[in-house]
Amino acid sequence: MSAVVQLRDNGGMSTTDLPGAFEHRYAALGEALHEPAAFPGFHAPELIAWNAPLAESLGLGDLNDLNDLNDQPARLARWFSGSEPLPGSRPIALAYAGHQFGQFVPRLGDGRAALLGEIVDPAGTRWDLQLKGSGPTAFSRGGDGKSSLGPVIREYLLSEAMHHLGVPTTRALAAVATGEDVFRERAEPGGVFTRVASSHIRIGTFQYFASQGDLESLRVLAEHAIDRHDPGAAATDQPFLALFRGVVARQSALVAKWLSIGFIHGVMNTDNTAVSGETLDYGPCAFMDEYRAQKVFSSIDRRGRYAYANQPAIVHWNLARLAECLLLLDEDVEGFQAELDRCPDILAAEHLRLMGAKLGIEAPREADRDLVDAFFRRLEAKDQDFTLGFRALADRLEAGDESAFGEVETRWRARLAEQGDAPDTVRARMNAVNPLYIPRNHQVERAIRGGFAGDYTVFHELDTVLRRPFDEQPEFAAYAVAPEPEERVLRTFCGT
Ligand code: AMP
Ligand code: MG
C-alpha cells in the first residue's frame, strides 16, 4: 500500500518503490541490439481496459489498487500510453529483420513499439513490458509509429482469448484510447496497447545480426535467448543446437494448437515468429467460422501463403531460417538438419493428440487420422462451423438417431465404443477441450466499431465471456453464435 501512496505523492520516485521494479537485461546486451526510444505522449489518454488478474500474477497488484482509486485510472492511462514516464522504465526499440511473405528485409525493428523493460514476477519468471502504438522510433521509416484503436482492441481480445484457450501467447495488460486521431485510409481514433511477453526475441532478431555478419551480437542474443527460454541448454555440449531444439519443439506445438482451434495467424513472417513459442503479433489474424482448409483472411495475403492448412509448412520454413543463423555459431549442419526434421513429426503428433481429444478419443492412434480428416471433410462439404461443429458432435452422444454427421458419425461412435466410456463422460471431456466461445470476427469488428464511437460495451462483454471459453454462459449466449452468411467477415486488415 505504501507504494501506492508514494506513487501519488511523488511521480519522480526511485525504481525500487515501484511494485515489481523494472530490470533492463535486454538493454544491457549492447547497443547493436536496440535503439533508444522516446514517447511523444498524448494530452488526454483514457484507460479503456486494465487486466487486473494479469497485473496481480505479475506482482503488479499495487497497480490494481491504483485502478480502483477514483483519480488513478487517469494515472495508468498516462503511464501506459507513454504520456508520463513509468517509474523505472527505460524505453528501447528492438532491432530485427525478417522474411516478409518470403522476401528478406534486413532492417525492420520496433517501428511502432518500445520495450519499457522487464519485470520478474513472484515465481521468478522474467517478462517484457512493451508499449505498442506509442510513437515513432529509429525503425519507423515512413510510419507514424502509432496505432489505430482497432488493432489495439483486436490484439487485446484475441491474445487474452488465446491465453484462456490454453494456447501460448503474449498477453494484454492495458489498452488506452489516446484521444487523438491517426490517419490510415481515413482518420481513426488512436490507441496504445501494453503487451506482456516472455520475450520479444523473434527469428528475425537472429536474422538481423546473421545477415550483417555480426557474430558477436548474434552470440550475445543467442545466449540471452538460452537464458530466458532454454536455460538447460547452457550446460550442454552444443548450447545453440539445444536452443534450436527448444524453439522447434515450442513453435511446432504452437502451430498444432492453432490448427486445433481454427486459428489463422495471417502474417507468419519470420519477424512475427517468437523463439519463446508464444503467439506473437495479432495483425490480420482470425478464427475461422465455417471450416475451409485453405481459408485466408488477410487482405495482403493475396496468394494464400499463410492459409490455415499451410501453417505447418510455413513454420517449418521459418525454423529453417533460424537454423541458418545459428549455424554461424555452431557448424554442425547434420545436427541442425536432424532437429529441423523433427518439426513435422512433432506437429503431426501434437495435431493427432489434440484432434483426437476434440473427438473424445483418449489415446488416439495413427489410424484415427482418417477419422479426423473425414470429420473435417464433412464440415467443409456442409459449410459447417469449425468451433460449433465439435460441440454439436458432442451433443450427438445424447441423441438416439445417427443422421446428423452421416457416415462419419457412425465411424466415430464405433471408435468411441472401443473406449467404453459413458456418453456423458465423453461429452464432458469433449466440451472441456472444444470451446463454445471464440473471438468471432464479426463480434470483434462490432467491438471495434463500438470503440470508435466511444462505446466499449461489446469490447468488455467479449473480454468477459472469453475468459471462460468452454463454459456455457447463458447471459452471453449470443457470442457463441456463428455469423449469418451476410455477417461473415471475409477480409481482415493489419490496420497499422
Ligand atoms: P507487423 O506487420 O506488425 O509485423 O510489422 C512489420 C514492420 O512494420 C515492423 O517493423 C513494424 O514496426 C513496422 N510498422 C508497422 N506499422 C507501423 C507504423 N504505424 N509506424 C511505423 N512502423 C510500423
Ligand atoms: Mg510484427
Coordinates of C-alpha atoms and ligand atoms in Angstrom, one line a residue:
M1 CA 0.0 0.0 0.0
S2 CA 2.8 2.4 0.9
A3 CA 4.0 2.1 -2.7
V4 CA 0.6 3.5 -3.9
V5 CA 0.8 6.5 -1.6
Q6 CA 4.3 7.2 -2.8
L7 CA 3.3 6.9 -6.5
R8 CA 0.6 9.5 -5.9
D9 CA 2.8 11.9 -3.9
N10 CA 5.9 11.6 -5.9
G11 CA 6.0 10.9 -9.6
G12 CA 9.8 11.0 -9.5
M13 CA 10.1 8.0 -7.2
S14 CA 13.0 5.6 -7.5
T15 CA 12.6 2.3 -9.3
T16 CA 12.8 0.3 -6.0
D17 CA 9.5 2.0 -5.0
L18 CA 7.6 0.6 -8.0
P19 CA 5.9 -2.7 -7.3
G20 CA 7.7 -5.2 -9.4
A21 CA 10.6 -2.9 -10.3
F22 CA 11.9 -2.9 -13.8
E23 CA 15.1 -4.6 -14.9
H24 CA 16.9 -3.9 -18.2
R25 CA 18.8 -7.0 -19.2
Y26 CA 18.0 -6.7 -22.9
A27 CA 19.0 -3.0 -22.8
A28 CA 22.3 -4.1 -21.3
L29 CA 23.1 -6.6 -24.1
G30 CA 24.7 -3.9 -26.2
E31 CA 23.9 -1.0 -28.5
A32 CA 23.7 -3.1 -31.6
L33 CA 20.6 -4.8 -30.4
H34 CA 18.3 -1.8 -29.9
E35 CA 17.8 2.0 -30.3
P36 CA 16.7 4.3 -27.5
A37 CA 13.0 5.3 -27.8
A38 CA 11.2 8.4 -26.5
F39 CA 7.4 8.8 -26.3
P40 CA 5.7 11.9 -27.6
G41 CA 2.8 11.3 -25.2
F42 CA -0.9 12.3 -25.5
H43 CA -2.9 15.1 -24.0
A44 CA -6.0 13.2 -22.8
P45 CA -5.4 9.4 -22.8
E46 CA -8.2 7.3 -21.4
L47 CA -7.8 3.8 -19.9
I48 CA -10.3 1.5 -21.7
A49 CA -9.1 -1.8 -20.3
W50 CA -6.9 -2.9 -17.5
N51 CA -6.1 -6.6 -16.9
A52 CA -6.2 -6.8 -13.1
P53 CA -5.7 -10.6 -12.8
L54 CA -2.6 -10.4 -15.1
A55 CA -1.2 -7.5 -13.1
E56 CA -1.7 -9.5 -9.9
S57 CA 0.1 -12.5 -11.3
L58 CA 3.0 -10.3 -12.5
G59 CA 3.4 -9.0 -9.0
L60 CA 2.0 -5.6 -10.0
G61 CA -1.0 -5.8 -7.7
D62 CA -0.4 -2.3 -6.4
L63 CA -1.3 -1.0 -9.8
N64 CA -4.7 -2.7 -9.3
D65 CA -5.1 -0.6 -6.2
L66 CA -4.4 2.4 -8.3
N67 CA -7.0 1.4 -10.8
D68 CA -9.6 1.2 -8.0
L69 CA -8.9 4.7 -6.7
N70 CA -11.1 7.4 -8.3
D71 CA -8.5 9.5 -9.9
Q72 CA -6.0 6.8 -10.7
P73 CA -7.2 5.2 -14.0
A74 CA -6.0 8.5 -15.5
R75 CA -2.6 7.8 -14.0
L76 CA -2.5 4.4 -15.5
A77 CA -3.6 5.8 -18.8
R78 CA -0.8 8.3 -18.8
W79 CA 1.8 5.6 -17.9
F80 CA 0.5 3.0 -20.3
S81 CA 0.4 5.4 -23.3
G82 CA 3.9 6.8 -22.7
S83 CA 2.4 10.2 -21.7
E84 CA 4.2 10.1 -18.4
P85 CA 7.3 8.0 -17.7
L86 CA 6.5 4.8 -15.9
P87 CA 8.9 4.9 -13.0
G88 CA 12.0 2.8 -13.6
S89 CA 11.2 2.2 -17.3
R90 CA 13.9 2.8 -20.0
P91 CA 12.2 2.6 -23.4
I92 CA 14.1 0.9 -26.3
A93 CA 13.1 -0.2 -29.7
L94 CA 14.4 -3.6 -30.6
A95 CA 16.3 -4.3 -33.8
Y96 CA 15.2 -7.2 -36.0
A97 CA 15.0 -8.2 -39.7
G98 CA 12.6 -10.7 -41.2
H99 CA 11.3 -12.6 -44.2
Q100 CA 8.0 -11.0 -45.1
F101 CA 6.0 -13.2 -47.4
G102 CA 9.2 -14.9 -48.4
Q103 CA 11.2 -11.7 -49.1
F104 CA 14.1 -10.9 -46.8
V105 CA 14.0 -7.4 -45.3
P106 CA 17.3 -6.8 -43.5
R107 CA 16.0 -4.0 -41.2
L108 CA 12.5 -3.9 -39.7
G109 CA 12.7 -3.4 -35.9
D110 CA 10.1 -2.0 -33.5
G111 CA 8.7 0.8 -35.7
R112 CA 5.7 1.4 -33.5
A113 CA 6.5 -0.2 -30.3
A114 CA 9.0 0.1 -27.4
L115 CA 10.1 -2.1 -24.7
L116 CA 9.7 -0.5 -21.3
G117 CA 11.9 -3.0 -19.5
E118 CA 11.5 -6.4 -17.9
I119 CA 9.8 -7.4 -14.6
V120 CA 10.4 -10.6 -12.6
D121 CA 7.1 -12.0 -11.3
P122 CA 6.8 -13.6 -7.8
A123 CA 7.6 -17.0 -9.3
G124 CA 10.8 -15.7 -10.7
T125 CA 9.8 -15.6 -14.4
R126 CA 11.0 -12.6 -16.4
W127 CA 8.5 -10.7 -18.6
D128 CA 8.8 -8.0 -21.1
L129 CA 6.5 -5.0 -20.9
Q130 CA 6.1 -3.3 -24.2
L131 CA 4.0 -0.3 -25.4
K132 CA 2.6 -0.6 -28.9
G133 CA 1.4 2.4 -30.8
S134 CA 3.3 4.8 -28.6
G135 CA 5.0 6.8 -31.3
P136 CA 7.9 6.7 -33.9
T137 CA 11.3 5.1 -33.3
A138 CA 14.5 4.8 -35.2
F139 CA 12.9 1.9 -37.0
S140 CA 9.7 3.7 -38.1
R141 CA 10.8 4.5 -41.7
G142 CA 7.9 6.5 -43.1
G143 CA 5.4 5.3 -40.5
D144 CA 3.9 7.4 -37.6
G145 CA 4.7 4.7 -35.0
K146 CA 1.1 4.9 -33.8
S147 CA -1.8 2.6 -33.8
S148 CA -5.5 2.9 -34.5
L149 CA -7.8 1.8 -31.7
G150 CA -8.9 -1.0 -34.0
P151 CA -5.7 -3.2 -33.7
V152 CA -5.5 -2.4 -30.0
I153 CA -9.0 -3.8 -29.3
R154 CA -8.3 -6.7 -31.7
E155 CA -5.0 -7.7 -30.0
Y156 CA -6.4 -7.2 -26.5
L157 CA -9.3 -9.5 -27.2
L158 CA -7.5 -12.1 -29.3
S159 CA -4.4 -12.5 -27.2
E160 CA -6.4 -12.9 -24.0
A161 CA -8.8 -15.3 -25.7
M162 CA -5.8 -17.4 -26.8
H163 CA -4.5 -17.5 -23.3
H164 CA -7.8 -18.7 -21.9
L165 CA -8.0 -21.3 -24.7
G166 CA -4.7 -22.7 -23.3
V167 CA -2.5 -21.5 -26.3
P168 CA 0.9 -20.0 -25.6
T169 CA 0.6 -16.3 -26.3
T170 CA 1.7 -12.8 -25.4
R171 CA -0.7 -11.1 -23.1
A172 CA -2.7 -7.9 -22.8
L173 CA -2.1 -5.7 -19.7
A174 CA -3.7 -2.5 -20.8
A175 CA -5.5 -0.7 -23.6
V176 CA -5.6 3.1 -23.8
A177 CA -7.6 5.4 -26.1
T178 CA -5.2 8.2 -26.9
G179 CA -7.9 10.8 -27.7
E180 CA -6.0 11.7 -30.9
D181 CA -6.7 10.5 -34.4
V182 CA -4.3 8.5 -36.6
F183 CA -4.6 8.7 -40.3
R184 CA -4.9 5.4 -42.2
E185 CA -7.3 5.2 -45.1
R186 CA -9.3 7.7 -43.1
A187 CA -9.0 9.3 -39.7
E188 CA -9.4 6.8 -36.9
P189 CA -9.2 7.1 -33.1
G190 CA -5.7 6.2 -31.8
G191 CA -4.8 3.7 -29.1
V192 CA -1.9 2.3 -27.2
F193 CA -1.6 -1.4 -26.2
T194 CA 0.5 -2.8 -23.4
R195 CA 1.9 -6.2 -24.3
V196 CA 3.4 -8.7 -21.9
A197 CA 5.6 -11.4 -23.4
S198 CA 8.1 -13.9 -22.1
S199 CA 10.4 -12.1 -24.6
H200 CA 10.2 -10.3 -27.9
I201 CA 13.0 -12.3 -29.5
R202 CA 12.0 -13.3 -33.0
I203 CA 13.6 -15.5 -35.6
G204 CA 14.0 -12.2 -37.4
T205 CA 16.1 -10.9 -34.5
F206 CA 18.7 -13.6 -35.2
Q207 CA 18.5 -12.8 -39.0
Y208 CA 19.3 -9.2 -38.3
F209 CA 22.7 -10.0 -37.0
A210 CA 23.4 -13.0 -39.1
S211 CA 22.7 -11.0 -42.3
Q212 CA 25.2 -8.3 -41.2
G213 CA 27.8 -10.9 -40.2
D214 CA 27.8 -9.5 -36.7
L215 CA 28.6 -12.8 -35.0
E216 CA 29.4 -11.2 -31.7
S217 CA 25.9 -9.7 -31.3
L218 CA 24.4 -13.0 -32.7
R219 CA 26.1 -14.9 -29.9
V220 CA 25.1 -12.4 -27.2
L221 CA 21.5 -12.7 -28.5
A222 CA 21.6 -16.5 -28.6
E223 CA 23.0 -16.7 -25.1
H224 CA 20.3 -14.3 -23.8
A225 CA 17.6 -16.4 -25.6
I226 CA 19.0 -19.5 -23.9
D227 CA 19.0 -17.7 -20.5
R228 CA 15.3 -16.8 -21.0
H229 CA 13.8 -19.8 -22.7
D230 CA 16.1 -22.8 -22.6
P231 CA 18.3 -22.4 -19.5
G232 CA 19.2 -26.1 -19.6
A233 CA 20.9 -25.6 -23.0
A234 CA 23.7 -23.7 -21.4
A235 CA 25.2 -26.7 -19.8
T236 CA 25.1 -28.9 -22.9
D237 CA 28.0 -29.5 -25.4
Q238 CA 26.1 -27.6 -28.1
P239 CA 24.1 -24.9 -26.5
F240 CA 22.9 -23.3 -29.7
L241 CA 21.8 -26.6 -31.1
A242 CA 19.9 -27.2 -27.8
L243 CA 18.3 -23.8 -28.1
F244 CA 17.2 -24.6 -31.6
R245 CA 15.7 -27.9 -30.4
G246 CA 13.7 -25.9 -27.9
V247 CA 12.4 -23.5 -30.5
V248 CA 11.5 -26.3 -32.9
A249 CA 9.5 -28.0 -30.1
R250 CA 7.7 -24.9 -29.0
Q251 CA 6.9 -23.5 -32.4
S252 CA 5.7 -26.9 -33.8
A253 CA 3.4 -27.5 -30.9
L254 CA 2.1 -24.0 -31.1
V255 CA 1.0 -24.3 -34.7
A256 CA -0.7 -27.6 -33.9
K257 CA -2.6 -25.7 -31.2
W258 CA -3.6 -23.0 -33.7
L259 CA -4.9 -25.7 -36.0
S260 CA -7.0 -27.3 -33.2
I261 CA -9.0 -24.1 -32.7
G262 CA -9.3 -22.9 -36.3
F263 CA -6.8 -20.0 -35.8
I264 CA -5.1 -18.4 -38.8
H265 CA -2.2 -16.1 -37.8
G266 CA -2.2 -14.4 -41.2
V267 CA 1.3 -13.0 -41.1
M268 CA 3.7 -15.8 -40.3
N269 CA 6.7 -13.8 -41.3
T270 CA 9.9 -14.7 -39.5
D271 CA 9.8 -11.3 -37.7
N272 CA 6.5 -12.5 -36.2
T273 CA 7.8 -15.9 -35.1
A274 CA 8.8 -15.8 -31.4
V275 CA 11.6 -18.1 -30.1
S276 CA 9.5 -18.3 -26.9
G277 CA 6.9 -20.3 -28.8
E278 CA 4.2 -17.7 -27.9
T279 CA 1.7 -16.5 -30.5
L280 CA 3.1 -13.1 -31.4
D281 CA 1.7 -10.1 -33.4
Y282 CA -2.1 -10.2 -33.8
G283 CA -2.5 -8.4 -37.1
P284 CA -4.9 -9.7 -39.7
C285 CA -5.3 -12.9 -37.8
A286 CA -8.7 -14.6 -37.4
F287 CA -10.5 -17.6 -36.1
M288 CA -12.4 -19.2 -38.9
D289 CA -16.2 -19.6 -38.7
E290 CA -17.2 -22.2 -41.4
Y291 CA -14.4 -24.7 -42.0
R292 CA -12.2 -24.3 -45.0
A293 CA -8.7 -25.9 -45.2
Q294 CA -7.4 -23.2 -47.5
K295 CA -9.0 -20.3 -45.6
V296 CA -7.2 -16.9 -45.8
F297 CA -8.5 -13.7 -44.2
S298 CA -5.6 -11.2 -44.6
S299 CA -6.2 -8.7 -47.3
I300 CA -2.4 -8.6 -48.0
D301 CA -2.0 -12.4 -48.3
R302 CA -3.2 -12.5 -52.0
R303 CA -1.6 -15.8 -52.8
G304 CA -2.7 -17.6 -49.6
R305 CA 0.8 -18.2 -48.4
Y306 CA -0.4 -18.2 -44.8
A307 CA -3.7 -20.1 -45.4
Y308 CA -4.9 -22.3 -42.4
A309 CA -3.6 -25.5 -43.8
N310 CA -0.3 -24.0 -44.9
Q311 CA 0.8 -23.0 -41.4
P312 CA 2.7 -26.3 -40.7
A313 CA 4.8 -25.9 -43.8
I314 CA 5.4 -22.3 -43.1
V315 CA 6.6 -22.8 -39.5
H316 CA 9.0 -25.5 -40.8
W317 CA 10.3 -23.0 -43.4
N318 CA 10.7 -20.3 -40.7
L319 CA 12.6 -22.7 -38.5
A320 CA 15.0 -23.4 -41.3
R321 CA 15.8 -19.7 -41.4
L322 CA 16.6 -19.8 -37.7
A323 CA 18.9 -22.8 -38.3
E324 CA 20.8 -20.9 -41.0
C325 CA 21.5 -18.2 -38.4
L326 CA 22.6 -20.5 -35.6
L327 CA 24.8 -22.4 -38.0
L328 CA 27.1 -19.4 -37.9
L329 CA 27.7 -20.2 -34.3
D330 CA 27.8 -24.0 -34.5
E331 CA 28.6 -25.6 -37.8
D332 CA 27.0 -28.9 -37.1
V333 CA 24.9 -29.0 -40.3
E334 CA 23.7 -32.5 -39.7
G335 CA 22.7 -31.8 -36.1
F336 CA 20.6 -28.8 -37.1
Q337 CA 19.1 -30.7 -40.0
A338 CA 18.1 -33.5 -37.7
E339 CA 16.4 -31.1 -35.3
L340 CA 14.7 -29.2 -38.1
D341 CA 13.4 -32.6 -39.4
R342 CA 11.6 -33.1 -36.1
C343 CA 9.2 -30.2 -36.8
P344 CA 6.7 -32.0 -39.0
D345 CA 6.8 -35.0 -36.7
I346 CA 6.2 -33.0 -33.5
L347 CA 3.5 -31.1 -35.3
A348 CA 1.7 -34.2 -36.6
A349 CA 1.9 -36.0 -33.2
E350 CA 0.5 -32.9 -31.4
H351 CA -2.1 -32.5 -34.0
L352 CA -3.3 -36.0 -33.6
R353 CA -3.3 -35.8 -29.9
L354 CA -5.3 -32.5 -29.9
M355 CA -7.8 -33.5 -32.6
G356 CA -8.3 -36.9 -31.0
A357 CA -9.2 -35.2 -27.8
K358 CA -11.6 -32.9 -29.6
L359 CA -13.3 -36.1 -30.8
G360 CA -13.4 -37.6 -27.4
I361 CA -10.7 -40.1 -28.1
E362 CA -8.4 -40.6 -25.2
A363 CA -5.3 -42.2 -26.7
P364 CA -5.5 -41.6 -30.5
R365 CA -3.7 -43.9 -32.9
E366 CA -2.3 -43.3 -36.3
A367 CA -5.4 -44.9 -37.8
D368 CA -7.6 -42.2 -36.2
R369 CA -6.1 -39.5 -38.5
D370 CA -8.5 -40.8 -41.1
L371 CA -11.5 -40.2 -38.9
V372 CA -10.2 -36.7 -38.1
D373 CA -9.8 -35.9 -41.8
A374 CA -13.2 -37.3 -42.6
F375 CA -14.8 -35.2 -39.9
F376 CA -13.2 -32.0 -41.4
R377 CA -14.2 -33.0 -44.9
R378 CA -17.7 -33.3 -43.7
L379 CA -17.6 -29.9 -42.1
E380 CA -16.2 -28.4 -45.3
A381 CA -18.7 -30.1 -47.5
K382 CA -21.6 -28.9 -45.4
D383 CA -20.3 -25.4 -44.8
Q384 CA -20.4 -26.1 -41.0
D385 CA -18.9 -24.0 -38.3
F386 CA -15.4 -25.2 -37.1
T387 CA -16.0 -24.4 -33.4
L388 CA -19.6 -25.3 -33.1
G389 CA -19.2 -28.5 -35.2
F390 CA -17.3 -30.1 -32.3
R391 CA -19.9 -29.0 -29.7
A392 CA -22.7 -30.3 -31.9
L393 CA -20.9 -33.6 -32.3
A394 CA -20.6 -34.0 -28.5
D395 CA -24.4 -33.3 -28.3
R396 CA -24.9 -36.2 -30.6
L397 CA -24.0 -38.5 -27.7
E398 CA -27.3 -37.8 -26.1
A399 CA -29.2 -38.3 -29.4
G400 CA -30.7 -41.6 -30.5
D401 CA -30.6 -41.3 -34.3
E402 CA -27.4 -41.4 -36.2
S403 CA -28.0 -39.0 -39.0
A404 CA -26.6 -35.5 -38.2
F405 CA -23.0 -36.2 -39.3
G406 CA -23.7 -39.0 -41.6
E407 CA -21.3 -41.8 -42.1
V408 CA -18.6 -40.0 -40.1
E409 CA -20.8 -40.2 -37.1
T410 CA -21.2 -43.9 -37.4
R411 CA -17.5 -44.5 -37.6
W412 CA -16.9 -42.1 -34.7
R413 CA -19.5 -43.9 -32.5
A414 CA -17.8 -47.2 -33.3
R415 CA -14.4 -45.8 -32.3
L416 CA -15.8 -44.4 -29.0
A417 CA -17.5 -47.7 -28.3
E418 CA -14.0 -49.3 -28.1
Q419 CA -13.2 -47.0 -25.2
G420 CA -16.3 -48.0 -23.4
D421 CA -16.9 -44.7 -21.5
A422 CA -20.4 -43.5 -20.6
P423 CA -21.8 -40.9 -23.1
D424 CA -21.9 -38.1 -20.5
T425 CA -18.3 -38.7 -19.6
V426 CA -17.2 -38.4 -23.2
R427 CA -19.4 -35.4 -23.8
A428 CA -17.9 -33.6 -20.7
R429 CA -14.4 -34.5 -21.9
M430 CA -15.1 -33.1 -25.3
N431 CA -16.7 -29.9 -24.1
A432 CA -13.7 -29.3 -21.8
V433 CA -11.4 -29.0 -24.9
N434 CA -13.8 -27.7 -27.5
P435 CA -14.6 -24.0 -26.9
L436 CA -18.1 -22.7 -27.1
Y437 CA -16.8 -19.1 -27.4
I438 CA -14.1 -17.8 -29.7
P439 CA -13.4 -14.2 -30.6
R440 CA -15.5 -14.3 -33.8
N441 CA -14.5 -11.8 -36.4
H442 CA -18.0 -10.2 -36.7
Q443 CA -18.1 -9.7 -32.9
V444 CA -14.6 -8.3 -32.8
E445 CA -15.5 -5.9 -35.5
R446 CA -18.6 -4.8 -33.5
A447 CA -16.3 -4.2 -30.5
I448 CA -14.1 -2.1 -32.7
R449 CA -16.9 -0.1 -34.2
G450 CA -18.3 0.5 -30.7
G451 CA -14.8 1.6 -29.5
F452 CA -14.6 4.1 -32.4
A453 CA -17.8 5.6 -31.2
G454 CA -16.6 5.7 -27.6
D455 CA -18.8 2.7 -26.5
Y456 CA -16.8 -0.2 -25.1
T457 CA -19.7 -2.4 -24.1
V458 CA -19.2 -5.1 -26.7
F459 CA -15.4 -5.0 -26.1
H460 CA -15.9 -5.6 -22.3
E461 CA -18.6 -8.2 -22.8
L462 CA -16.4 -10.1 -25.2
D463 CA -13.4 -9.8 -22.9
T464 CA -15.5 -11.2 -20.1
V465 CA -17.1 -14.1 -22.0
L466 CA -13.8 -15.2 -23.5
R467 CA -12.2 -15.7 -20.1
R468 CA -14.3 -18.9 -19.8
P469 CA -14.5 -20.1 -23.4
F470 CA -15.5 -23.7 -22.5
D471 CA -18.4 -22.9 -20.1
E472 CA -21.9 -22.1 -21.1
Q473 CA -22.7 -18.6 -20.1
P474 CA -26.4 -18.1 -20.9
E475 CA -26.3 -14.3 -20.4
F476 CA -23.8 -14.2 -23.3
A477 CA -25.3 -16.9 -25.5
A478 CA -25.3 -14.5 -28.5
Y479 CA -21.5 -14.5 -28.6
A480 CA -21.4 -18.3 -29.2
V481 CA -23.5 -18.0 -32.4
A482 CA -21.8 -18.3 -35.8
P483 CA -22.4 -15.4 -38.1
E484 CA -25.2 -15.4 -40.7
P485 CA -23.7 -15.7 -44.1
E486 CA -24.2 -12.0 -44.7
E487 CA -22.5 -11.2 -41.4
R488 CA -19.4 -13.2 -42.2
V489 CA -16.2 -11.2 -42.3
L490 CA -14.3 -12.2 -45.4
R491 CA -11.2 -10.0 -45.1
T492 CA -9.1 -8.7 -42.3
F493 CA -6.5 -5.9 -42.3
C494 CA -3.4 -5.1 -40.4
G495 CA -4.8 -1.7 -39.8
T496 CA -1.4 -0.3 -38.9
Ligands
AMP1 P1 4.0 -6.1 -38.4 O1 3.0 -6.0 -39.6 O2 3.3 -5.8 -37.1 O3 4.6 -7.5 -38.3 O4 5.1 -5.0 -38.7 C1 6.1 -5.1 -39.7 C2 7.0 -3.9 -39.6 O5 6.3 -2.7 -39.9 C3 7.6 -3.7 -38.2 O6 9.0 -3.3 -38.3 C4 6.8 -2.6 -37.6 O7 7.4 -1.9 -36.6 C5 6.5 -1.7 -38.8 N1 5.3 -0.9 -38.7 C6 4.0 -1.3 -38.8 N2 3.2 -0.3 -38.6 C7 3.9 0.8 -38.4 C8 3.6 2.2 -38.1 N3 2.4 2.6 -38.0 N4 4.7 3.0 -38.0 C9 5.9 2.6 -38.1 N5 6.3 1.3 -38.3 C10 5.3 0.4 -38.5
MG2 MG 5.4 -7.8 -36.4

